[in-house]
mmCIF file of C-alpha atoms in Angstrom:
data_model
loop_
_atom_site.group_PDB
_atom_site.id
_atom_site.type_symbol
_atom_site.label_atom_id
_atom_site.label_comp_id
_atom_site.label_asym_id
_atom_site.label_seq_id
_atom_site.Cartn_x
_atom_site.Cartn_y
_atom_site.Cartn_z
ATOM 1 C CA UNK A 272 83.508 73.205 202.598
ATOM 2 C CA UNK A 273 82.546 75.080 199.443
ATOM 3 C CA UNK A 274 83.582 79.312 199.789
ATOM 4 C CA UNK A 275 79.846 81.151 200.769
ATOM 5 C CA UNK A 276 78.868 83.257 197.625
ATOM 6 C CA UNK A 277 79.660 86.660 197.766
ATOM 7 C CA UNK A 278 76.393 89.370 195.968
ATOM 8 C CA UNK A 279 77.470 91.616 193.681
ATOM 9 C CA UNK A 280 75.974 95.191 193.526
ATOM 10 C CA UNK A 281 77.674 97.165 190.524
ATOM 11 C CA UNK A 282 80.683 94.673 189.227
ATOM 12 C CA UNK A 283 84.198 95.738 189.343
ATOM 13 C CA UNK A 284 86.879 95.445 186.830
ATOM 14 C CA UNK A 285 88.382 92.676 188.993
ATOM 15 C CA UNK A 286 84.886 91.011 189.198
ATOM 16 C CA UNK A 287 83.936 91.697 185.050
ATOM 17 C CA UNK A 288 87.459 89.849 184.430
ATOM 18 C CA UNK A 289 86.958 86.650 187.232
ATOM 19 C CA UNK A 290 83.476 86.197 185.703
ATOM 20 C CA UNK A 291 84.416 86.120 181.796
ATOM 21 C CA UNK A 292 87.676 83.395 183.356
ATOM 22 C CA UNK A 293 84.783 81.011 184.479
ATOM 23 C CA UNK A 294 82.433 81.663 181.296
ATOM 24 C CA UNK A 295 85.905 80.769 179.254
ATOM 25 C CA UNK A 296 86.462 77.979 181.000
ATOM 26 C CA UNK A 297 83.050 76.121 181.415
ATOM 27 C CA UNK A 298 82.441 77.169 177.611
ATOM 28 C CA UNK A 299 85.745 75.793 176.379
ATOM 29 C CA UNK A 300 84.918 72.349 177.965
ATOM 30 C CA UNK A 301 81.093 72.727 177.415
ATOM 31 C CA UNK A 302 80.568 73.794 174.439
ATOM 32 C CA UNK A 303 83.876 72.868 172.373
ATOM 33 C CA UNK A 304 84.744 74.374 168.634
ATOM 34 C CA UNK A 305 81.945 77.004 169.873
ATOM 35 C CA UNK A 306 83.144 80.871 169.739
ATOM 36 C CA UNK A 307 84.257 81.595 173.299
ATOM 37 C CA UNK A 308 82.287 84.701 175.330
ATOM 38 C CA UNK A 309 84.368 88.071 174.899
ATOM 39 C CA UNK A 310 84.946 89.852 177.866
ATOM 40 C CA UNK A 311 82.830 92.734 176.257
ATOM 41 C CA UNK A 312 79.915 90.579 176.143
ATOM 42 C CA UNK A 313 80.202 89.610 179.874
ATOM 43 C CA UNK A 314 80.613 93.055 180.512
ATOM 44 C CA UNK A 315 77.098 93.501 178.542
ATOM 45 C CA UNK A 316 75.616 90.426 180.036
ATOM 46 C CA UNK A 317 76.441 92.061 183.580
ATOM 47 C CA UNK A 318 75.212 95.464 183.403
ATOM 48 C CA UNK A 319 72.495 95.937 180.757
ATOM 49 C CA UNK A 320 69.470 95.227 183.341
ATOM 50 C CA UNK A 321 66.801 98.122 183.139
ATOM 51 C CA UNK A 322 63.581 98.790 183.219
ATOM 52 C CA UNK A 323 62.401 95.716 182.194
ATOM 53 C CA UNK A 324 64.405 93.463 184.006
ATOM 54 C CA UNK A 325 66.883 93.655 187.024
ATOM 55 C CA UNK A 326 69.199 90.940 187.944
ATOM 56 C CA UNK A 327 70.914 89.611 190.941
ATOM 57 C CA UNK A 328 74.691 88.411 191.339
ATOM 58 C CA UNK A 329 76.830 86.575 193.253
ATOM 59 C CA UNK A 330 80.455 85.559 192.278
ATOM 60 C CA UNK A 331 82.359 82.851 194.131
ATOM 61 C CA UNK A 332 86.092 82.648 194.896
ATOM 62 C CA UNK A 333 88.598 80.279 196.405
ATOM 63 C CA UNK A 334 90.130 81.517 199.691
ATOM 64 C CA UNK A 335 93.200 83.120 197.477
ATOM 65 C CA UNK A 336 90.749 84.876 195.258
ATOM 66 C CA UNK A 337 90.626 82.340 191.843
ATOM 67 C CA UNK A 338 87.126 82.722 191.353
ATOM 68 C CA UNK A 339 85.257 79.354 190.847
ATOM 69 C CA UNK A 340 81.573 79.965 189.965
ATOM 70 C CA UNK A 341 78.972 82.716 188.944
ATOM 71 C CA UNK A 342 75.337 82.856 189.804
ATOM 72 C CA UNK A 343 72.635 85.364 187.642
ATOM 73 C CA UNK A 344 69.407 86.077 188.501
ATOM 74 C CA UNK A 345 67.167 87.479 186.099
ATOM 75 C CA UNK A 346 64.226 89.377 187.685
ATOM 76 C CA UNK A 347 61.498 90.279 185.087
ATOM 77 C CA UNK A 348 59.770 93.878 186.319
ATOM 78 C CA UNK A 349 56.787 93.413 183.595
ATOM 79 C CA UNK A 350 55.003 89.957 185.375
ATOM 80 C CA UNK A 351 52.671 89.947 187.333
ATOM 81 C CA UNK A 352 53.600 86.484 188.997
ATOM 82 C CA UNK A 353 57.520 86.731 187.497
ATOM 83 C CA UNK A 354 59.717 83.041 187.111
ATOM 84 C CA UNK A 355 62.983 84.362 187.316
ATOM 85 C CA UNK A 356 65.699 82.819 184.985
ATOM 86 C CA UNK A 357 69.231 82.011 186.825
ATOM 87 C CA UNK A 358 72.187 81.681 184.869
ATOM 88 C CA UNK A 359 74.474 79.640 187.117
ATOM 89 C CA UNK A 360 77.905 78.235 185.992
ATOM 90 C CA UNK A 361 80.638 76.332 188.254
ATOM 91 C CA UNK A 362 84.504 76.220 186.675
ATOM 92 C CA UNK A 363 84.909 73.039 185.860
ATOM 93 C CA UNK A 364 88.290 72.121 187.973
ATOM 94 C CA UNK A 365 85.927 72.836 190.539
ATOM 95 C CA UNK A 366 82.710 70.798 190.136
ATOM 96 C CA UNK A 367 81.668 68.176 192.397
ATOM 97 C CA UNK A 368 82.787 69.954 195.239
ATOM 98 C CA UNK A 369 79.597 71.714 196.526
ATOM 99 C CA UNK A 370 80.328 75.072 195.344
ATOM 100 C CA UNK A 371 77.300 74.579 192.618
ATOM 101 C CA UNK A 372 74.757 73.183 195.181
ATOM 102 C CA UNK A 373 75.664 76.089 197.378
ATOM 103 C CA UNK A 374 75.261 78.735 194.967
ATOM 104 C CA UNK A 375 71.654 77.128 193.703
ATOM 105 C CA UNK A 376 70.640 77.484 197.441
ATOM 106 C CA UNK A 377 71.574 80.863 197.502
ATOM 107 C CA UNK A 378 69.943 82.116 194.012
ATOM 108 C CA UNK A 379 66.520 79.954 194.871
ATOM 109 C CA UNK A 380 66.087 81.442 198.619
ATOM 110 C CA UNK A 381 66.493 84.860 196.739
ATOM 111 C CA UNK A 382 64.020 84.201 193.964
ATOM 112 C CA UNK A 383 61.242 83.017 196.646
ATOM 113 C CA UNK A 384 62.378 86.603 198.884
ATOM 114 C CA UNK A 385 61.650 88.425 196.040
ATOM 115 C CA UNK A 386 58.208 87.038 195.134
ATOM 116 C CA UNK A 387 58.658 84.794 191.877
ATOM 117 C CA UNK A 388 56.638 82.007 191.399
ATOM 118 C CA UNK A 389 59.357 79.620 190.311
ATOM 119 C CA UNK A 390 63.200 79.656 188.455
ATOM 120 C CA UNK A 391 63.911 78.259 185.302
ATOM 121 C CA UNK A 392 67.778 77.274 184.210
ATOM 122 C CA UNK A 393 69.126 75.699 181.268
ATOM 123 C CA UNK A 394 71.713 73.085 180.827
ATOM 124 C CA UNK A 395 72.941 71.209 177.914
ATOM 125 C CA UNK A 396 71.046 68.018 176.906
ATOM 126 C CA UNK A 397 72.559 64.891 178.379
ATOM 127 C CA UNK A 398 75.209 66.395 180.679
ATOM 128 C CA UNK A 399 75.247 66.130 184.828
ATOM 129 C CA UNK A 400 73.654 69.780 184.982
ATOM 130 C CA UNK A 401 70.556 67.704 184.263
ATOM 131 C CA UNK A 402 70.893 65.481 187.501
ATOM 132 C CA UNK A 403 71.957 68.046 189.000
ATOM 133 C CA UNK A 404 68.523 69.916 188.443
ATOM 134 C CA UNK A 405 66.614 67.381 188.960
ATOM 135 C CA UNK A 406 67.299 66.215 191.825
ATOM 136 C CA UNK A 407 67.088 69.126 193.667
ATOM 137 C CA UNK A 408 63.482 69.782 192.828
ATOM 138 C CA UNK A 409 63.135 70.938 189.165
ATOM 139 C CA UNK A 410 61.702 69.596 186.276
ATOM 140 C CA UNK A 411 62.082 69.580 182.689
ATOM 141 C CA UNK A 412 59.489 72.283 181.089
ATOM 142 C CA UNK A 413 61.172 72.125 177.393
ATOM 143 C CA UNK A 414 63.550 70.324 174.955
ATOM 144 C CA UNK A 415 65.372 72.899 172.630
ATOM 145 C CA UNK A 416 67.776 73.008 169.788
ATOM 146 C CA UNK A 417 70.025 75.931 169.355
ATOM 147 C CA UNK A 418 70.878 76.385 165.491
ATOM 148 C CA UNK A 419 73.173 78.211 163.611
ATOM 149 C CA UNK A 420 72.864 79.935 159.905
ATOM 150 C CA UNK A 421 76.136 81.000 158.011
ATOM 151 C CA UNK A 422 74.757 84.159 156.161
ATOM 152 C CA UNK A 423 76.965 82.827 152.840
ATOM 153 C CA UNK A 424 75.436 80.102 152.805
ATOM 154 C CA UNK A 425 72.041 81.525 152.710
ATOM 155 C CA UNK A 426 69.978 79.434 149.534
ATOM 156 C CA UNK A 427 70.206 82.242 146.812
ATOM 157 C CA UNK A 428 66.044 80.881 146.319
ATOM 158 C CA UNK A 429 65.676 82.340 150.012
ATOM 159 C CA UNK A 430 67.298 85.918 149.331
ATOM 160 C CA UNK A 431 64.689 85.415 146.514
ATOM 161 C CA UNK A 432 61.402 85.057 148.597
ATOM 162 C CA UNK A 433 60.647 88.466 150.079
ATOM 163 C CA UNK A 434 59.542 89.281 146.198
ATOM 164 C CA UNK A 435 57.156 86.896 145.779
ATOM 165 C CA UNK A 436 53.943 88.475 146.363
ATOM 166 C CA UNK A 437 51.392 87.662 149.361
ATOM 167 C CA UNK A 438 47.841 89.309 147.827
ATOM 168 C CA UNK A 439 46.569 90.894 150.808
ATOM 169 C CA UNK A 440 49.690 91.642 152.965
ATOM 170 C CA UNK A 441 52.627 93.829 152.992
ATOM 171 C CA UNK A 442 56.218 93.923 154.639
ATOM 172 C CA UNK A 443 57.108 96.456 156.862
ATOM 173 C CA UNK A 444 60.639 96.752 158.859
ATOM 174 C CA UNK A 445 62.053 98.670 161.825
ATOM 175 C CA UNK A 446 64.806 98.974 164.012
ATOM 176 C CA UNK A 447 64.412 99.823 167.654
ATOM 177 C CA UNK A 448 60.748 100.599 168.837
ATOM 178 C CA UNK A 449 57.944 100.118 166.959
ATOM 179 C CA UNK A 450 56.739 102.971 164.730
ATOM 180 C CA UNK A 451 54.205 105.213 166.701
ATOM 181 C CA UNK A 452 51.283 104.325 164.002
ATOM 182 C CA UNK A 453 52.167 100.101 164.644
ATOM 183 C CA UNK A 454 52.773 100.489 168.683
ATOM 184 C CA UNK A 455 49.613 99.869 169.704
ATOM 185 C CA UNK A 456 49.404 96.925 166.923
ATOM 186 C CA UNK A 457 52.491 95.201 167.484
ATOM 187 C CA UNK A 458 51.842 95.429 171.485
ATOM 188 C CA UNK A 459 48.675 93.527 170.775
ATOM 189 C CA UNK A 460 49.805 91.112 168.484
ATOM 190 C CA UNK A 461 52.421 89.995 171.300
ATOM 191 C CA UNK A 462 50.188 90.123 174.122
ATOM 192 C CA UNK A 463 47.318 87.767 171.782
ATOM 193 C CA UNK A 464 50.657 85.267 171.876
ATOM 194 C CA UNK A 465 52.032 85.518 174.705
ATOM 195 C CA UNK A 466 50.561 81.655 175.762
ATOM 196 C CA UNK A 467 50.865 80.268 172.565
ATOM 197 C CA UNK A 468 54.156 79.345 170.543
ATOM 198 C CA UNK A 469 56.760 81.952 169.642
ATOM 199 C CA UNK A 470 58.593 80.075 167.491
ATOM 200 C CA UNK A 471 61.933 80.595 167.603
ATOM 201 C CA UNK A 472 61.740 81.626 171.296
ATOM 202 C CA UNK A 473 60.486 79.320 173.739
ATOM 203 C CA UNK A 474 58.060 79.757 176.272
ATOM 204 C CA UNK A 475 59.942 78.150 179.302
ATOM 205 C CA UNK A 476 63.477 79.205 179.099
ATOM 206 C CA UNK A 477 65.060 81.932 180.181
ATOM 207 C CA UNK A 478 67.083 84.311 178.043
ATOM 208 C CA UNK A 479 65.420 83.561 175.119
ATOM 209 C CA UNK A 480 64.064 87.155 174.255
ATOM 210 C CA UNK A 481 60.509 87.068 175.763
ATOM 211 C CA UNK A 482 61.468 90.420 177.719
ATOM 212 C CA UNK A 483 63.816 91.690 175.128
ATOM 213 C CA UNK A 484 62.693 95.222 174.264
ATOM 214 C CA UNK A 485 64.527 97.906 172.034
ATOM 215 C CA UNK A 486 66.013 99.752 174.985
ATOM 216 C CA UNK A 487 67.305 96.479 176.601
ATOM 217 C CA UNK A 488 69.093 95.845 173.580
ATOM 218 C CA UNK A 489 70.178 99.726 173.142
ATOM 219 C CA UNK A 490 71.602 99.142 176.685
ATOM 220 C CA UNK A 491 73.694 96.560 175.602
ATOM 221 C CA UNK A 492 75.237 97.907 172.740
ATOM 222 C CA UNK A 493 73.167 95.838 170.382
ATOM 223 C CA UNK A 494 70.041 96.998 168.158
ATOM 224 C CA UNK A 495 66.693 95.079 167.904
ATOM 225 C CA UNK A 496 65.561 95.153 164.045
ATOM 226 C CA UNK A 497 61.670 93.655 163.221
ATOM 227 C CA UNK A 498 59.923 92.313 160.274
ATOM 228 C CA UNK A 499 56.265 92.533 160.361
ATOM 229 C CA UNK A 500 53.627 91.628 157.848
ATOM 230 C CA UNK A 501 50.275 93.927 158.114
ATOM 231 C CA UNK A 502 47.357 92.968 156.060
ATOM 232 C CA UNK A 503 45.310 94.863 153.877
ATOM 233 C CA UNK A 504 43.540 96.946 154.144
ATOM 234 C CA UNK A 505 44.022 98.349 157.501
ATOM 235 C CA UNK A 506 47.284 97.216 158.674
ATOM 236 C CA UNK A 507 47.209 95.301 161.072
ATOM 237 C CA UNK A 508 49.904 93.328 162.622
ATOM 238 C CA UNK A 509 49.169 89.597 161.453
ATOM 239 C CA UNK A 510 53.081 88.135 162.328
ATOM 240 C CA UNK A 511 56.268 89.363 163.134
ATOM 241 C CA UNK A 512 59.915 88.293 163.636
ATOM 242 C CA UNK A 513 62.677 89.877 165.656
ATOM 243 C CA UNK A 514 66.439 89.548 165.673
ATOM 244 C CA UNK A 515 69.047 91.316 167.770
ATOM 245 C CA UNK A 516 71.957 92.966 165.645
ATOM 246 C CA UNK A 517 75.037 92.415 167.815
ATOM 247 C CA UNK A 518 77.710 94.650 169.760
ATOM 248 C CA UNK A 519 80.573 93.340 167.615
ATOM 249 C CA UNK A 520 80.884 92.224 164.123
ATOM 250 C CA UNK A 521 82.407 88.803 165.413
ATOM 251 C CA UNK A 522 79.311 87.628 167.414
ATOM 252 C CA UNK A 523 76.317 86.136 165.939
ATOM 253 C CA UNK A 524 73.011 87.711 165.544
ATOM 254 C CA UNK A 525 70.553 86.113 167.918
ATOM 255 C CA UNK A 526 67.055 85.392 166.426
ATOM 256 C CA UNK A 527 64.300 85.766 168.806
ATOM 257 C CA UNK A 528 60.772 85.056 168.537
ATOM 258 C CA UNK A 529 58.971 84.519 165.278
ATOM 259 C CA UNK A 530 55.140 84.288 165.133
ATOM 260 C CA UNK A 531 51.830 84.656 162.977
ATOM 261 C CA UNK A 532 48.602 85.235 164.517
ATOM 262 C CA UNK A 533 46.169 82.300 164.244
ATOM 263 C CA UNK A 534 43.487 84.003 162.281
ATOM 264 C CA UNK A 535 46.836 83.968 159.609
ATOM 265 C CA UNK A 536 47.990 80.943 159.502
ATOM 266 C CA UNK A 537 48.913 78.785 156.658
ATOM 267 C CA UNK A 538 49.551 81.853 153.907
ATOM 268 C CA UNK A 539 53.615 81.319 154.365
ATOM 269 C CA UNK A 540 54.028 84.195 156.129
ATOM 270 C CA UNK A 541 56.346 82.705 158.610
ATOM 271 C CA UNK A 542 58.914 82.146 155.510
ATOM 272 C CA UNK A 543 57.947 85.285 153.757
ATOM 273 C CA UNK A 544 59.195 87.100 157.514
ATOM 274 C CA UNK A 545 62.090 85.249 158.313
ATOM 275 C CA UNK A 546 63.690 85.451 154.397
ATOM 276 C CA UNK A 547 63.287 89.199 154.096
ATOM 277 C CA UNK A 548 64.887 89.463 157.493
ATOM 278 C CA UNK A 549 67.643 87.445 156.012
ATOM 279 C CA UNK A 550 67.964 89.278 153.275
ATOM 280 C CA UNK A 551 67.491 92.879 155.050
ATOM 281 C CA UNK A 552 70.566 91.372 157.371
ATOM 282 C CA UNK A 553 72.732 90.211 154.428
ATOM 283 C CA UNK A 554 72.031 93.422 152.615
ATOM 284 C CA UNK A 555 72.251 96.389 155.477
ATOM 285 C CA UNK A 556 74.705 94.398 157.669
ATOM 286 C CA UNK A 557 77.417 92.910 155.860
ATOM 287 C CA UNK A 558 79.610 92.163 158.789
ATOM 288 C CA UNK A 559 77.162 89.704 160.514
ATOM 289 C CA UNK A 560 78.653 86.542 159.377
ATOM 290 C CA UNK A 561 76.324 84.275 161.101
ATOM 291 C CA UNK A 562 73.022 83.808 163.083
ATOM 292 C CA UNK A 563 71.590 81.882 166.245
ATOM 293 C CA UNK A 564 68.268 80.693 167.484
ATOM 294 C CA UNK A 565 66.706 78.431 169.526
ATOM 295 C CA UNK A 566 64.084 76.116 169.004
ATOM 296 C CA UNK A 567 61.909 74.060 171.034
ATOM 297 C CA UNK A 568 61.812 70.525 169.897
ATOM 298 C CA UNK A 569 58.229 70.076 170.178
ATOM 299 C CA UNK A 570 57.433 73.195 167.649
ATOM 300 C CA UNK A 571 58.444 71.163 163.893
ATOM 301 C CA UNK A 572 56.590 73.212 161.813
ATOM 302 C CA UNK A 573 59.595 75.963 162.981
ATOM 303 C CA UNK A 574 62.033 73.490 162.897
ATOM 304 C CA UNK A 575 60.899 72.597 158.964
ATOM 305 C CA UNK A 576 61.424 76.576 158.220
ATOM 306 C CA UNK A 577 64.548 76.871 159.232
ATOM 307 C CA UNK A 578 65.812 74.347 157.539
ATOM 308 C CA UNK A 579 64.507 75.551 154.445
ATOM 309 C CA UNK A 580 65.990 78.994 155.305
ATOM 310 C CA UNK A 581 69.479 76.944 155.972
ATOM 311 C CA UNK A 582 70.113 76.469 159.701
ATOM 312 C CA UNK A 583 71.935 73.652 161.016
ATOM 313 C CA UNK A 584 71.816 71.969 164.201
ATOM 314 C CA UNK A 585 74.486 73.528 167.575
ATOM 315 C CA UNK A 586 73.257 71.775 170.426
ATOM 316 C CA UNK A 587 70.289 70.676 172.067
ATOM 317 C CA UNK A 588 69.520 72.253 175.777
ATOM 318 C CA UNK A 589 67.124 71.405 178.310
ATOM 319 C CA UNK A 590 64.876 73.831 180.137
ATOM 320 C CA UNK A 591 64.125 73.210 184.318
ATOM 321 C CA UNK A 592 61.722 75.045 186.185
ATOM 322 C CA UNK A 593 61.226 74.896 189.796
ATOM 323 C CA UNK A 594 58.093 75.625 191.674
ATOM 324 C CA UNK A 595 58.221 77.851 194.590
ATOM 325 C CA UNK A 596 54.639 78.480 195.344
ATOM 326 C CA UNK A 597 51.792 75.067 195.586
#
C-alpha cells in the first residue's frame, strides 16, 4: 500500500531538496533535452503564494524517507467561485503503484473542503497522465502547445516592427504595476477579457498567468514587464501583453497573456505588442537567452503570430478539469 501523503505548512530545507529530486526526475524522463528545474526555482515555486493566491502541499515519502511524489494546490483568493489548479507529479520508479491515485484523492477532497468549484491539471499530450485523468472523473477543457523563442534568432524584420507607425495608437511600457494614470484602464481592459481569449494564456489551465500580478512575481524573485497600446486621443487601453522577466539569467522568460480588445481588432496590434516586447527584452535584458509560452491549439490566429515573431514548437499539453459542484 502506497505511503499516506504527508501536508506541508512552511517547507523545510529537507522538504525544498526531496521536492526539486522528484521534479528532476519526472522532468528528465518527461520532458527530455528540456532544461531541468533548479532547486531555486522549486524553492520559488513553493513559497511565493500571497495575496492573490495560497497553495496547499503535501509531499510523499517511502517508509525510509526517499520521497516519491509531490502534490500542489493552487488556491486563487480573487474568484468568486475559484477552480483550483493542482500540480501533482509521481517519481517515475514509482508510478503504477498507487501513490499517484492516492495523492489525487487527497488534493480533490481538499479542493471541494475549501469551496472550489472544480480542479484543473495538466499533463503532456499523449502520455498515461491522460488516462490517468480521465478516468477518474476529469475531462479535457483545452489542447495547448508550449513554444519556445531563441532571442538570437529573433527575425531582424521583427526587432524592426515597433517603428512602423499605427495612426491612432501609441506604445507604452512598464514594469511591475501599472502606472497610477493606466490602473484603472488596464484593470478594465482585463476584466472586459476575462471570458474571451488571452492569447498566449489559456483560459482552462492552471499556471498559465491568469492570476499573475506584479507582487506575485516580486515575491518570486522575478519582475512582470507590460506592453500596452492606448489609442488616441484619450488613452485608453485597447491591448496589452505581459511577460515575466526571470529569477536567473539561465531560465526562460515566460510569456503570459496577450490580448486586443474587440472594438480593436484587425489594426496588427497584436504584432506591433508582442515585437516591441521582443525588442524591449533583447535590448534592456541581454541575459535572457530565450522565451516560453503557451498556446491553446484552438486560438491560430496566435499561433500564426508567433510564428512570424519566430517561436517553435516544445510540446503539446492537455488541460483536465474536474467538476465538483452539479
Amino acid at each position: 500500500m502506497p505511503p499516506n501523503p504527508s501536508p506541508l505548512g512552511a517547507p523545510s530545507a529537507d522538504d525544498l531538496s526531496a521536492w526539486h529530486r522528484v521534479w528532476t526526475a519526472a522532468s528528465s524522463h518527461d520532458r527530455p533535452g528540456e532544461p531541468l528545474p533548479s532547486p531555486a526555482s522549486v524553492r520559488r515555486a513553493l513559497t511565493a503564494a500571497g495575496e492573490d493566491s495560497r497553495q496547499l502541499l503535501w509531499l510523499v515519502r517511502r517508509p525510509g524517507g526517499d520521497p516519491t511524489a509531490t502534490a500542489a494546490l493552487r488556491l486563487p483568493a480573487s474568484d468568486r467561485v475559484p477552480t483550483a489548479g493542482l500540480d501533482l507529479v509521481v517519481h517515475p520508479a514509482h508510478r503504477r503503484m498507487g501513490t499517484g491515485s492516492r495523492l489525487l484523492a487527497t488534493a480533490t477532497e481538499a479542493a471541494a473542503a475549501e469551496g472550489c468549484a472544480g480542479v484543473t491539471a495538466e499533463v503532456p499530450a499523449g502520455a498515461p497522465g491522460e488516462d490517468f485523468l480521465a478516468t477518474r472523473g476529469f475531462v479535457p477543457v483545452q489542447r495547448l502547445t508550449w513554444q519556445r523563442l531563441a532571442l538570437c534568432e529573433v527575425p531582424e524584420r521583427v526587432v524592426k516592427l515597433p517603428d512602423v507607425p499605427h495612426p491612432g495608437y501609441r506604445l507604452s511600457v512598464w514594469e511591475g504595476p501599472p502606472p497610477p494614470a493606466l490602473a484603472a484602464g488596464f484593470a478594465a481592459a482585463r476584466g472586459t477579457l476575462g471570458g474571451g481569449p488571452r492569447g498566449d494564456a489559456g483560459r482552462h489551465a492552471p499556471h498559465l498567468g491568469e492570476h499573475d500580478t506584479a507582487e506575485a512575481a516580486a515575491r518570486r524573485g522575478e519582475r512582470l514587464l507590460t506592453v500596452a497600446a492606448l489609442a488616441d486621443p484619450d488613452g485608453a487601453v485597447a491591448g496589452y501583453t505581459r511577460l515575466v522577466l526571470p529569477a536567473e539569467a539561465a531560465e526562460p522568460a515566460r510569456q503570459l497573456d496577450t490580448a486586443v480588445l474587440p472594438g480593436h481588432r484587425g489594426n496588427g496590434l497584436g504584432l506591433w505588442l508582442k515585437a516591441a516586447m521582443l525588442r524591449r527584452v533583447r535590448g534592456d535584458h541581454p541575459a535572457v537567452a530565450e522565451i516560453t509560452t503557451g498556446t491553446a491549439d484552438d486560438n491560430r490566429h496566435m499561433h500564426a503570430l508567433n510564428a512570424a515573431l519566430g517561436y517553435r514548437p516544445l510540446r503539446r499539453t492537455v488541460a483536465y478539469r474536474l467538476a465538483l459542484r452539479r
